[in-house]
Coordinates of C-alpha atoms in Angstrom, one line a residue:
X16 CA 251.5 248.8 93.4
X17 CA 251.2 244.5 94.1
X18 CA 249.3 245.3 97.7
X19 CA 246.7 247.0 95.9
X20 CA 246.1 245.0 92.8
X21 CA 245.7 241.8 95.6
X22 CA 243.2 244.1 97.4
X23 CA 241.2 244.9 94.7
X24 CA 241.2 240.8 93.7
X25 CA 240.1 240.3 97.2
X26 CA 237.1 242.8 97.1
X27 CA 233.9 241.3 96.6
X28 CA 230.8 243.8 96.5
X29 CA 228.0 242.8 99.1
X30 CA 225.4 240.9 97.5
X31 CA 222.2 242.7 96.6
X32 CA 219.1 241.3 98.3
X33 CA 216.7 239.6 95.5
X34 CA 213.4 241.7 95.0
X35 CA 210.6 241.2 97.2
X36 CA 207.4 240.1 95.6
X37 CA 205.9 243.5 95.9
X38 CA 208.9 245.2 94.3
X39 CA 208.7 242.8 90.9
X40 CA 204.6 244.0 91.3
X41 CA 205.9 247.0 91.3
X42 CA 207.6 247.1 87.9
X43 CA 204.7 246.5 86.4
X44 CA 203.1 249.8 86.7
X45 CA 203.3 252.0 83.4
X46 CA 203.0 255.6 82.8
X47 CA 199.4 256.8 83.3
X48 CA 197.8 253.6 84.8
X49 CA 197.7 255.3 88.3
X50 CA 196.6 258.9 88.7
X51 CA 196.2 260.8 91.8
X52 CA 194.4 263.7 93.2
X53 CA 194.1 265.5 96.1
X54 CA 190.8 265.9 97.5
X55 CA 191.9 267.3 101.0
X56 CA 195.4 267.8 102.2
X57 CA 196.7 266.2 105.4
X58 CA 199.4 267.4 108.2
X59 CA 203.0 266.9 108.6
X60 CA 205.8 265.8 106.6
X61 CA 205.9 262.2 107.4
X62 CA 204.4 259.5 105.0
X63 CA 204.0 255.9 105.7
X64 CA 207.2 253.3 104.8
X65 CA 207.5 249.5 105.2
X66 CA 206.5 248.0 108.7
X67 CA 203.8 250.8 109.0
X68 CA 200.4 249.7 109.9
X69 CA 198.2 252.4 107.9
X70 CA 194.2 253.0 108.8
X71 CA 192.4 254.2 106.4
X72 CA 188.8 253.8 104.6
X73 CA 188.2 253.3 101.0
X74 CA 185.3 254.0 98.8
X75 CA 185.6 252.4 95.5
X76 CA 183.5 254.1 92.9
X77 CA 182.9 253.5 88.7
X78 CA 184.3 256.4 86.8
X79 CA 180.5 257.2 86.3
X80 CA 180.4 257.7 90.0
X81 CA 178.2 254.8 91.1
X82 CA 179.5 253.2 94.7
X83 CA 180.8 249.7 94.1
X84 CA 182.1 249.4 98.0
X85 CA 182.8 251.1 100.8
X86 CA 184.2 251.2 104.8
X87 CA 182.1 254.4 105.5
X88 CA 178.6 254.0 107.2
X89 CA 177.3 256.9 105.5
X90 CA 177.9 255.0 102.0
X91 CA 176.4 251.3 103.2
X92 CA 179.5 250.6 105.2
X93 CA 180.5 248.9 108.5
X94 CA 182.1 252.0 109.4
X95 CA 185.0 250.2 110.2
X96 CA 188.5 251.7 108.7
X97 CA 190.7 249.0 106.9
X98 CA 194.1 247.5 108.7
X99 CA 197.5 246.8 106.6
X100 CA 200.7 246.7 107.3
X101 CA 202.9 247.7 104.5
X102 CA 205.2 245.3 102.9
X103 CA 203.6 242.4 105.3
X104 CA 199.9 242.6 104.3
X105 CA 198.5 241.8 100.6
X106 CA 197.0 244.6 99.3
X107 CA 196.1 245.5 95.4
X108 CA 199.1 247.2 93.5
X109 CA 197.3 250.8 93.0
X110 CA 197.2 251.2 96.9
X111 CA 200.3 249.9 97.4
X112 CA 201.9 252.3 95.5
X113 CA 199.5 255.2 96.2
X114 CA 199.3 255.2 100.0
X115 CA 202.9 255.8 100.6
X116 CA 202.3 259.1 99.2
X117 CA 199.9 260.4 101.4
X118 CA 200.5 262.2 104.6
X119 CA 198.0 261.6 108.0
X120 CA 194.7 263.1 107.4
X121 CA 195.0 263.4 103.8
X122 CA 192.4 262.6 101.7
X123 CA 193.1 261.8 97.9
X124 CA 191.5 260.0 95.0
X125 CA 193.2 257.3 92.6
X126 CA 192.1 256.5 89.7
X127 CA 193.6 253.0 88.5
X128 CA 193.7 250.8 85.6
X129 CA 192.3 247.2 86.0
X130 CA 196.0 245.8 86.1
X131 CA 196.5 248.1 89.3
X132 CA 193.5 246.4 91.0
X133 CA 191.8 242.9 91.0
X134 CA 192.4 243.1 87.5
X135 CA 195.7 242.7 87.7
X136 CA 197.4 238.7 86.7
X137 CA 197.7 236.7 90.0
X138 CA 196.1 239.9 92.1
X139 CA 196.9 238.6 95.9
X140 CA 193.6 240.2 97.1
X141 CA 190.5 237.8 96.3
X142 CA 187.2 239.8 95.2
X143 CA 183.5 238.7 94.7
X144 CA 182.8 237.6 91.0
X145 CA 180.2 240.5 90.6
X146 CA 183.0 243.1 91.3
X147 CA 184.1 244.8 88.2
X148 CA 187.4 244.1 88.3
X149 CA 187.9 245.0 84.0
X150 CA 187.0 248.1 85.0
X151 CA 189.2 251.6 85.5
X152 CA 187.7 252.7 88.9
X153 CA 188.5 255.5 91.6
X154 CA 189.5 254.7 95.1
X155 CA 189.0 257.2 97.4
X156 CA 191.3 257.1 100.4
X157 CA 191.5 258.6 103.6
X158 CA 194.2 257.8 105.4
X159 CA 193.4 258.1 109.1
X160 CA 196.9 257.2 110.9
X161 CA 200.2 254.8 110.4
X162 CA 202.5 253.9 112.9
X163 CA 205.4 251.5 113.5
X164 CA 204.1 247.9 114.5
X165 CA 205.6 244.8 115.7
X166 CA 204.6 241.7 114.0
X167 CA 203.3 239.1 116.6
X168 CA 201.6 236.6 114.4
X169 CA 203.3 235.8 111.0
X170 CA 199.6 235.8 109.8
X171 CA 199.3 239.8 111.0
X172 CA 196.5 238.4 113.3
X173 CA 198.1 240.1 116.2
X174 CA 200.1 243.3 116.0
X175 CA 201.6 245.8 118.5
X176 CA 202.1 249.6 118.7
X177 CA 204.3 250.9 121.5
X178 CA 203.2 253.6 123.2
X179 CA 205.6 253.8 125.9
X180 CA 208.7 252.0 126.6
X181 CA 208.9 249.1 129.3
X182 CA 212.0 248.9 131.7
X183 CA 214.5 246.2 131.2
X184 CA 214.1 243.7 128.8
X185 CA 212.6 240.6 130.5
X186 CA 209.0 239.7 129.6
X187 CA 206.5 237.2 130.9
X188 CA 206.1 233.7 130.0
X189 CA 204.6 230.7 131.5
X190 CA 204.1 230.1 134.3
X191 CA 204.7 233.9 135.2
X192 CA 202.2 235.5 137.2
X193 CA 201.1 239.0 135.5
X194 CA 199.4 242.1 136.5
X195 CA 198.2 244.6 134.2
X196 CA 195.6 247.3 133.1
X197 CA 193.9 246.3 130.4
X198 CA 190.9 248.0 128.5
X199 CA 189.2 246.3 125.1
X200 CA 187.2 247.8 122.7
X201 CA 186.0 247.4 119.0
X202 CA 188.1 249.2 116.0
X203 CA 184.9 251.7 116.1
X204 CA 185.3 252.7 119.3
X205 CA 182.9 250.7 121.3
X206 CA 184.4 249.9 124.4
X207 CA 183.9 246.2 125.1
X208 CA 185.4 246.0 128.7
X209 CA 187.9 247.8 130.8
X210 CA 190.4 246.7 133.7
X211 CA 192.1 250.3 133.7
X212 CA 191.2 252.0 136.7
X213 CA 191.7 250.2 140.4
X214 CA 192.6 246.9 141.1
X215 CA 194.7 245.5 137.9
X216 CA 193.8 242.5 136.1
X217 CA 195.8 239.6 137.3
X218 CA 196.1 236.3 135.8
X219 CA 198.7 233.2 135.0
X220 CA 200.7 233.4 132.1
X221 CA 199.7 230.2 130.0
X222 CA 196.9 229.1 132.0
X223 CA 194.3 230.4 129.2
X224 CA 192.8 233.0 131.3
X225 CA 193.1 235.3 128.7
X226 CA 192.5 236.1 124.9
X227 CA 195.0 234.1 123.2
X228 CA 196.0 236.9 120.9
X229 CA 196.2 239.3 123.9
X230 CA 198.5 236.7 126.0
X231 CA 201.0 236.8 122.7
X232 CA 201.0 240.6 122.7
X233 CA 201.9 240.6 126.4
X234 CA 204.3 238.0 126.3
X235 CA 206.7 240.4 124.2
X236 CA 206.1 243.3 126.5
X237 CA 208.9 244.7 129.3
X238 CA 207.6 246.0 132.9
X239 CA 205.8 248.9 132.6
X240 CA 205.5 249.4 129.0
X241 CA 202.2 250.5 127.4
X242 CA 201.1 249.4 124.1
X243 CA 198.1 248.9 121.7
X244 CA 198.0 244.9 121.1
X245 CA 195.3 244.3 117.9
X246 CA 194.2 240.9 117.8
X247 CA 191.9 239.3 114.9
X248 CA 189.2 236.9 115.1
X249 CA 191.2 233.6 115.2
X250 CA 193.3 234.9 118.1
X251 CA 190.4 236.1 120.3
X252 CA 189.4 232.3 122.4
X253 CA 187.1 232.5 124.9
X254 CA 188.5 232.8 128.2
X255 CA 187.6 234.2 132.0
X256 CA 188.3 237.6 131.2
X257 CA 186.4 237.7 127.8
X258 CA 183.3 235.8 128.1
X259 CA 181.7 236.9 125.1
X260 CA 183.8 236.6 122.0
X261 CA 181.2 235.9 118.9
X262 CA 180.5 238.2 116.3
X263 CA 183.7 239.9 117.3
X264 CA 186.1 240.4 114.0
X265 CA 188.9 242.3 115.6
X266 CA 189.7 243.6 119.1
X267 CA 191.6 246.8 120.2
X268 CA 193.6 246.3 123.4
X269 CA 195.2 249.0 125.3
X270 CA 197.3 247.4 127.9
X271 CA 199.6 249.0 130.4
X272 CA 202.1 246.1 132.0
X273 CA 201.9 246.9 135.7
X274 CA 204.0 244.0 137.1
X275 CA 204.8 240.6 137.0
X276 CA 206.2 237.8 139.1
X277 CA 208.7 235.2 138.2
X278 CA 207.5 232.2 138.3
X279 CA 210.1 229.2 137.1
X280 CA 209.5 225.5 136.3
X281 CA 213.0 224.1 137.4
X282 CA 212.6 220.6 136.2
X283 CA 210.0 221.5 133.7
X284 CA 207.1 219.2 135.4
X285 CA 205.6 221.3 137.8
X286 CA 207.6 219.5 140.5
X287 CA 210.2 222.3 141.7
X288 CA 209.0 225.6 141.2
X289 CA 210.6 229.1 142.3
X290 CA 208.3 232.1 142.7
X291 CA 210.0 235.7 142.8
X292 CA 208.4 237.4 146.1
X293 CA 210.6 240.5 146.0
X294 CA 212.9 241.8 143.5
X295 CA 216.2 241.8 143.9
X296 CA 219.0 243.8 142.7
X297 CA 220.7 243.8 138.9
X298 CA 219.7 242.5 135.9
X299 CA 218.4 238.5 135.3
X300 CA 220.2 236.5 134.7
X301 CA 223.8 238.4 134.2
X302 CA 224.0 239.1 138.1
X303 CA 223.0 235.7 139.4
X304 CA 225.4 233.8 140.9
X305 CA 225.3 231.6 138.3
X306 CA 228.8 229.6 138.8
X307 CA 230.1 228.5 141.9
X308 CA 229.7 231.1 144.3
X309 CA 230.5 231.6 148.1
X310 CA 226.7 232.3 148.8
X311 CA 225.2 234.1 151.8
X312 CA 221.4 233.4 152.3
X313 CA 218.6 233.3 155.3
X314 CA 216.1 230.4 154.6
X315 CA 212.9 229.1 156.3
X316 CA 212.4 225.7 155.8
X317 CA 208.7 224.5 155.8
X318 CA 206.8 221.0 155.5
X319 CA 203.9 221.4 152.8
X320 CA 201.2 220.1 155.0
X321 CA 198.1 222.3 156.2
X322 CA 199.9 223.5 159.0
X323 CA 202.9 224.6 157.2
X324 CA 205.6 223.5 160.1
X325 CA 208.5 225.4 160.0
X326 CA 211.8 223.1 160.8
X327 CA 214.6 225.3 160.2
X328 CA 214.6 228.9 159.8
X329 CA 218.3 230.4 159.9
X330 CA 217.2 233.7 162.0
X331 CA 216.2 231.9 164.8
X332 CA 217.8 228.4 164.6
X333 CA 221.2 229.9 163.5
X334 CA 221.6 232.5 166.0
X335 CA 220.2 235.5 163.3
X336 CA 223.0 234.5 161.0
X337 CA 222.7 233.8 157.5
X338 CA 223.9 230.2 156.2
X339 CA 227.5 230.8 154.2
X340 CA 228.4 227.7 151.4
X341 CA 230.0 227.3 148.7
X342 CA 227.8 226.5 145.6
X343 CA 228.7 223.5 143.2
X344 CA 230.1 221.2 146.4
X345 CA 226.9 219.5 147.3
X346 CA 226.3 221.4 150.5
X347 CA 222.5 222.4 150.6
X348 CA 219.8 219.9 148.9
X349 CA 219.9 220.5 145.1
X350 CA 216.6 222.0 144.8
X351 CA 217.8 224.5 147.1
X352 CA 220.6 225.5 145.1
X353 CA 219.4 225.3 141.8
X354 CA 217.0 228.2 142.8
X355 CA 219.5 230.2 144.6
X356 CA 221.8 230.4 141.4
X357 CA 218.7 231.7 139.8
X358 CA 218.5 235.1 142.2
X359 CA 219.5 238.1 142.3
X360 CA 221.4 240.0 145.8
X361 CA 218.5 241.2 147.5
X362 CA 215.9 238.8 146.3
X363 CA 213.5 236.8 147.9
X364 CA 211.8 233.4 146.3
X365 CA 209.3 230.9 147.6
X366 CA 210.4 227.4 146.7
X367 CA 208.5 224.3 146.4
X368 CA 210.1 221.4 146.2
X369 CA 209.6 217.3 145.7
X370 CA 211.3 214.8 148.4
X371 CA 214.1 213.5 145.1
X372 CA 215.6 217.4 145.3
X373 CA 214.9 218.1 148.8
X374 CA 216.2 215.7 151.7
X375 CA 215.5 212.1 150.3
X376 CA 219.0 212.2 148.9
X377 CA 220.8 214.8 151.3
X378 CA 221.4 214.3 155.6
X379 CA 217.6 214.6 156.7
X380 CA 216.6 216.8 159.5
X381 CA 215.1 214.8 162.2
X382 CA 211.6 216.9 162.1
X383 CA 211.3 216.3 158.8
X384 CA 209.8 213.0 157.6
X385 CA 210.7 210.8 154.6
X386 CA 209.4 211.5 151.4
X387 CA 208.3 215.4 152.7
X388 CA 207.6 217.8 149.7
X389 CA 209.4 221.1 151.1
X390 CA 208.8 224.8 150.8
X391 CA 211.9 226.9 151.4
X392 CA 211.5 231.0 151.8
X393 CA 215.0 232.0 150.7
X394 CA 216.6 235.3 150.6
X395 CA 219.8 235.7 149.0
X396 CA 221.9 238.3 150.7
X397 CA 224.9 238.7 148.6
X398 CA 227.4 236.5 146.9
X399 CA 231.2 236.3 146.1
X400 CA 232.1 235.5 142.5
X401 CA 235.0 232.8 141.8
X402 CA 238.4 234.1 141.9
X403 CA 239.8 235.7 138.8
X404 CA 242.9 233.7 137.9
X405 CA 243.9 236.7 135.5
X406 CA 246.9 238.3 136.4
X407 CA 248.4 235.5 138.9
X408 CA 251.5 233.9 139.1
X409 CA 251.6 230.0 137.4
X410 CA 252.2 228.9 141.3
X411 CA 249.4 230.6 142.4
X412 CA 247.6 229.4 139.4
X413 CA 248.2 225.9 140.1
X414 CA 247.5 226.1 143.9
X415 CA 244.0 227.2 143.0
X416 CA 243.5 224.4 140.7
X417 CA 244.3 222.3 143.2
X418 CA 242.0 223.2 145.6
X419 CA 239.3 223.2 143.2
X420 CA 240.4 219.6 142.5
X421 CA 240.7 218.5 146.0
X422 CA 237.0 219.5 146.6
X423 CA 236.3 217.7 143.2
X424 CA 238.0 214.3 145.2
X425 CA 235.9 214.5 148.1
X426 CA 232.6 215.2 145.9
X427 CA 233.8 212.1 143.9
X428 CA 234.9 209.8 147.2
X429 CA 230.7 211.2 148.2
X430 CA 229.3 209.7 145.3
X431 CA 228.6 212.9 144.0
X432 CA 230.0 212.2 140.3
X433 CA 228.0 215.0 138.6
X434 CA 229.3 217.6 141.0
X435 CA 232.8 215.9 141.1
X436 CA 233.2 216.3 137.2
X437 CA 232.0 220.1 137.3
X438 CA 234.8 221.1 139.3
X439 CA 237.5 218.7 137.2
X440 CA 235.9 220.5 133.9
X441 CA 236.2 224.1 135.5
X442 CA 239.6 223.6 135.9
X443 CA 240.1 222.2 132.7
X444 CA 238.1 225.7 131.0
X445 CA 240.7 227.8 133.2
X446 CA 243.7 225.8 132.0
X447 CA 242.9 227.1 128.3
X448 CA 243.7 230.3 129.3
X449 CA 247.5 229.3 131.2
X450 CA 250.6 229.4 129.3
X451 CA 253.4 228.2 131.5
X452 CA 256.8 229.8 130.6
X453 CA 259.3 227.1 130.7
X454 CA 259.8 223.3 130.7
X455 CA 259.7 222.8 134.4
X456 CA 256.0 224.7 134.4
X457 CA 255.4 222.6 131.2
X458 CA 255.5 219.7 132.6
X459 CA 253.8 220.4 136.0
X460 CA 251.1 222.1 134.0
X461 CA 250.8 218.7 131.6
X462 CA 250.8 216.3 134.3
X463 CA 248.2 218.4 136.6
X464 CA 245.8 218.5 133.0
X465 CA 246.3 214.6 132.2
X466 CA 245.1 214.2 136.3
X467 CA 242.2 216.2 135.6
X468 CA 241.2 214.2 132.4
X469 CA 241.5 211.0 134.1
X470 CA 239.6 212.2 136.9
X471 CA 236.6 213.0 134.5
X472 CA 236.8 209.2 132.5
X473 CA 236.6 208.0 136.3
X474 CA 233.4 210.5 136.8
X475 CA 231.8 209.5 133.4
X476 CA 233.0 205.5 134.6
X477 CA 230.8 206.1 137.6
X478 CA 227.8 207.4 135.9
X479 CA 227.9 204.7 133.3
X480 CA 228.7 206.6 130.2
X481 CA 231.5 204.8 129.3
X482 CA 231.7 206.1 125.6
X483 CA 232.3 209.8 127.4
X484 CA 235.2 208.1 129.4
X485 CA 237.1 206.5 126.7
X486 CA 236.8 210.0 125.1
X487 CA 238.4 211.9 128.0
X488 CA 241.4 209.0 128.4
X489 CA 241.9 209.8 124.6
X490 CA 242.7 213.3 125.0
X491 CA 245.5 212.2 127.5
X492 CA 246.9 209.6 125.0
X493 CA 246.6 211.5 122.2
X494 CA 249.4 213.6 123.9
X495 CA 251.0 211.0 125.1
X496 CA 250.5 207.4 123.8
X497 CA 252.0 205.7 126.5
X498 CA 250.7 206.9 129.1
X499 CA 249.9 203.9 131.4
X500 CA 247.5 205.1 133.7
X501 CA 245.4 206.8 131.1
X502 CA 245.7 203.0 129.3
X503 CA 244.4 201.2 132.2
X504 CA 241.5 203.9 132.7
X505 CA 240.6 203.3 128.9
X506 CA 240.6 200.0 129.1
X507 CA 238.8 199.8 132.3
X508 CA 235.8 201.8 130.1
X509 CA 236.1 199.7 127.0
X510 CA 235.5 196.4 129.4
X511 CA 232.5 198.5 130.8
X512 CA 231.2 199.0 127.4
X513 CA 231.4 195.5 126.2
X514 CA 234.7 196.4 123.8
X515 CA 236.9 193.6 125.1
X516 CA 238.9 193.6 122.4
X517 CA 239.9 197.0 122.9
X518 CA 240.4 196.6 126.5
X519 CA 242.7 193.7 125.7
X520 CA 244.9 195.7 123.8
X521 CA 245.2 198.4 126.4
X522 CA 246.0 196.2 129.1
X523 CA 248.5 194.0 127.2
X524 CA 249.9 197.7 125.9
X525 CA 250.6 198.7 129.3
X526 CA 252.9 195.7 130.1
X527 CA 254.8 196.1 126.9
X528 CA 255.4 199.7 128.3
X529 CA 255.8 199.6 131.4
X530 CA 256.9 196.6 133.4
X531 CA 255.7 197.7 136.7
X532 CA 252.1 198.1 135.6
X533 CA 252.1 194.0 134.6
X534 CA 250.6 193.1 137.9
X535 CA 247.6 195.5 137.2
X536 CA 247.4 194.9 133.6
X537 CA 246.9 190.9 134.7
X538 CA 244.8 191.7 137.2
X539 CA 242.7 193.9 134.3
X540 CA 242.8 190.8 131.9
X541 CA 241.9 188.0 134.3
X542 CA 238.8 190.3 135.1
X543 CA 237.9 190.7 131.5
X544 CA 238.2 186.9 131.1
X545 CA 235.8 186.7 133.7
X546 CA 233.8 189.2 132.1
X547 CA 233.7 187.5 128.6
X548 CA 232.9 184.1 130.3
X549 CA 229.9 185.4 132.2
X550 CA 228.3 187.0 129.2
X551 CA 229.1 184.2 126.9
X552 CA 227.4 181.6 129.6
X553 CA 224.1 184.2 130.3
X554 CA 224.1 184.2 126.3
X555 CA 224.0 180.9 126.1
X556 CA 221.2 180.1 128.6
X557 CA 219.5 182.6 126.9
X558 CA 219.5 180.4 123.7
X559 CA 219.0 177.2 125.6
X560 CA 217.4 174.5 123.4
X561 CA 217.5 177.4 120.3
X562 CA 219.9 175.0 118.4
X563 CA 218.8 171.3 119.1
X564 CA 215.3 171.6 117.3
X565 CA 215.3 169.7 114.4
X566 CA 214.8 171.6 110.9
X567 CA 211.6 173.4 110.9
X568 CA 211.1 173.5 114.3
X569 CA 211.1 176.5 115.9
X570 CA 212.1 177.0 119.9
X571 CA 211.3 180.5 122.0
X572 CA 214.6 182.0 122.9
X573 CA 214.6 182.8 126.6
X574 CA 212.1 180.1 127.4
X575 CA 213.9 178.2 130.3
X576 CA 212.6 179.5 133.4
X577 CA 216.5 179.6 134.5
X578 CA 217.2 182.1 132.0
X579 CA 214.7 184.9 133.5
X580 CA 217.8 186.2 136.1
X581 CA 218.6 189.9 136.2
X582 CA 221.9 191.0 136.2
X583 CA 221.8 192.5 139.2
X584 CA 221.2 188.9 141.3
X585 CA 224.6 187.6 140.0
X586 CA 227.4 187.0 142.4
X587 CA 229.6 190.2 142.2
X588 CA 233.4 189.5 142.2
X589 CA 236.2 191.9 142.7
X590 CA 239.8 191.4 141.6
X591 CA 242.7 193.5 143.0
X592 CA 246.0 193.7 141.8
X593 CA 249.4 194.7 143.3
X594 CA 248.1 198.1 142.1
X595 CA 251.6 199.9 141.3
X596 CA 249.9 202.6 138.9
X597 CA 248.4 203.4 142.4
X598 CA 244.9 203.3 140.5
X599 CA 242.2 201.3 140.6
X600 CA 238.7 201.7 139.0
X601 CA 235.3 200.4 139.5
X602 CA 233.8 198.8 136.5
X603 CA 230.1 199.0 136.3
X604 CA 228.6 197.4 133.3
X605 CA 225.7 199.1 131.3
X606 CA 224.3 197.5 128.5
X607 CA 226.2 195.2 126.2
X608 CA 226.8 196.3 122.8
X609 CA 227.5 193.7 119.7
X610 CA 230.3 191.5 120.7
X611 CA 233.0 190.2 118.5
X612 CA 233.7 187.6 120.8
X613 CA 230.5 186.3 121.2
X614 CA 230.3 185.1 117.3
X615 CA 226.7 183.2 116.3
X616 CA 225.4 184.4 119.6
X617 CA 225.3 188.3 118.2
X618 CA 224.8 187.7 114.6
X619 CA 221.3 185.7 115.3
X620 CA 220.3 188.0 117.9
X621 CA 221.7 191.6 117.3
X622 CA 219.2 193.4 119.8
X623 CA 220.3 190.8 122.9
X624 CA 223.3 192.2 123.5
X625 CA 220.7 194.5 125.7
X626 CA 220.6 192.3 128.3
X627 CA 224.2 191.5 128.8
X628 CA 225.6 193.2 131.6
X629 CA 229.0 192.5 133.1
X630 CA 229.8 191.5 137.0
X631 CA 232.3 192.3 139.1
X632 CA 233.0 195.6 141.2
X633 CA 236.5 197.0 142.1
X634 CA 237.2 199.7 144.0
X635 CA 238.3 203.0 142.5
X636 CA 240.6 205.7 143.6
X637 CA 240.7 209.3 142.0
X638 CA 244.0 210.8 141.1

């Protein structure tokens, strides 16, 4: 059938992985170059495989029985067995091929041609010049143990063997507080130190209070996990845990991660710190109120002074009732809300907060001085997730959208533009799953969505992000190129960005589309003209005298002392139109970019645009 033929044509066999370097090396082995004789049988049936760490003693002899090298103390070695990770460590070809044939506890003799040991061309393992690498040799191997390991550092300097799996998925990281039972010993079994009995060892992650390799390994462990960490010399940094590290080539740490306290640097600069002092219910962060929710919390607020003065406690000052508030609405200080969003129900946390995230930008209690650093003890009792719109009728969805939009409008009027934008964008995301069923619903839906995009544009303009404001307007104009309100708002954004030509085109287009918008458009064009003139005036001041010099003379731009004015010192003007569109926008001018209308000034001094700011403030309403 044709279908069958097409299916065959479409079938693409899976690509084979390119052979690894070890696989390429194994292809060099020829019959008779590697011989094995079992000297003592091993136990079990399992054999080492790639990813296993193999621990073995090795004694190398010439065919005459002369010992060349050994790890065993009775043959002149240090008594410390060799460790390798199959598939990861650099090994001679004979052992790479031979060890995977052995059982645990087995002793075997491998007879190798030179090309199977250190005489191999481009052998990855270096050896001393005096080593007889061109001779056929006997390698006596005693396989002590093998097991799967997790490679912590790419150079194999830190490896982990899991003894008991832990609980959950979270692992310690900076600046978590950790409690662990730890012992350390050399590979020959000599105990160096032990915290296995009594109180566990406590340290702060990221503070170099334990050797680097030990901390790296613990950073991969879950709560209650037990593991062996193999740490080599480069990772045995000196610390309060191990003062003496000289002379240690490798240490085997046995670790039981008893507990760790989640500590979060919320801003990344050490100013807003959340410290979990009691675990909550559920899995972090899936069961946290990350999205806007109705929250119930008890909290106690304290000043970070010597007395830890308590200025508010819900259990005392609120008749024992918890505080109930909706997140995302600016109803509590920003630092408090940021931390609560990362709490689990039932969790208790201690939060230290700087003034700019506490009460300096929020209604301050009478007994909290300006600029005060705050500490909150917070308990998240529970929270209610936002309503799921699935299964709701179109009218119910639009009612819910209107409620959220109204909240955004309130936040906008309060000057909380970031929060307002988040509300509008939340509804726009939900609208991606709304499907109007007829023309009437489609019209209502489209009008609501356009209104939200324009409100987002207004927020961006207030926040000084003109380009994003323009992009938000474009989303409306892409579907309706004659949307007067979108043209007006985009024109204002263009003017704020210094794109005067584009702004003029939008305002003039308004008049051609809707004569009733002419008063607003003309008022905007007048404002645009004043702004262009103001920018030109400032440019001329900045370059006063630059073109008055004779050829060969140099004048310093901006040497005129009157040109040192700051944009914020200029007189602000406002123009109000008849507002037939029922919409006004505040023009807050940021750094102006290259302006085509500036001609020679822009060409001669391209970075001078940073100094130009347009003046004038219009009132702004939200849709």
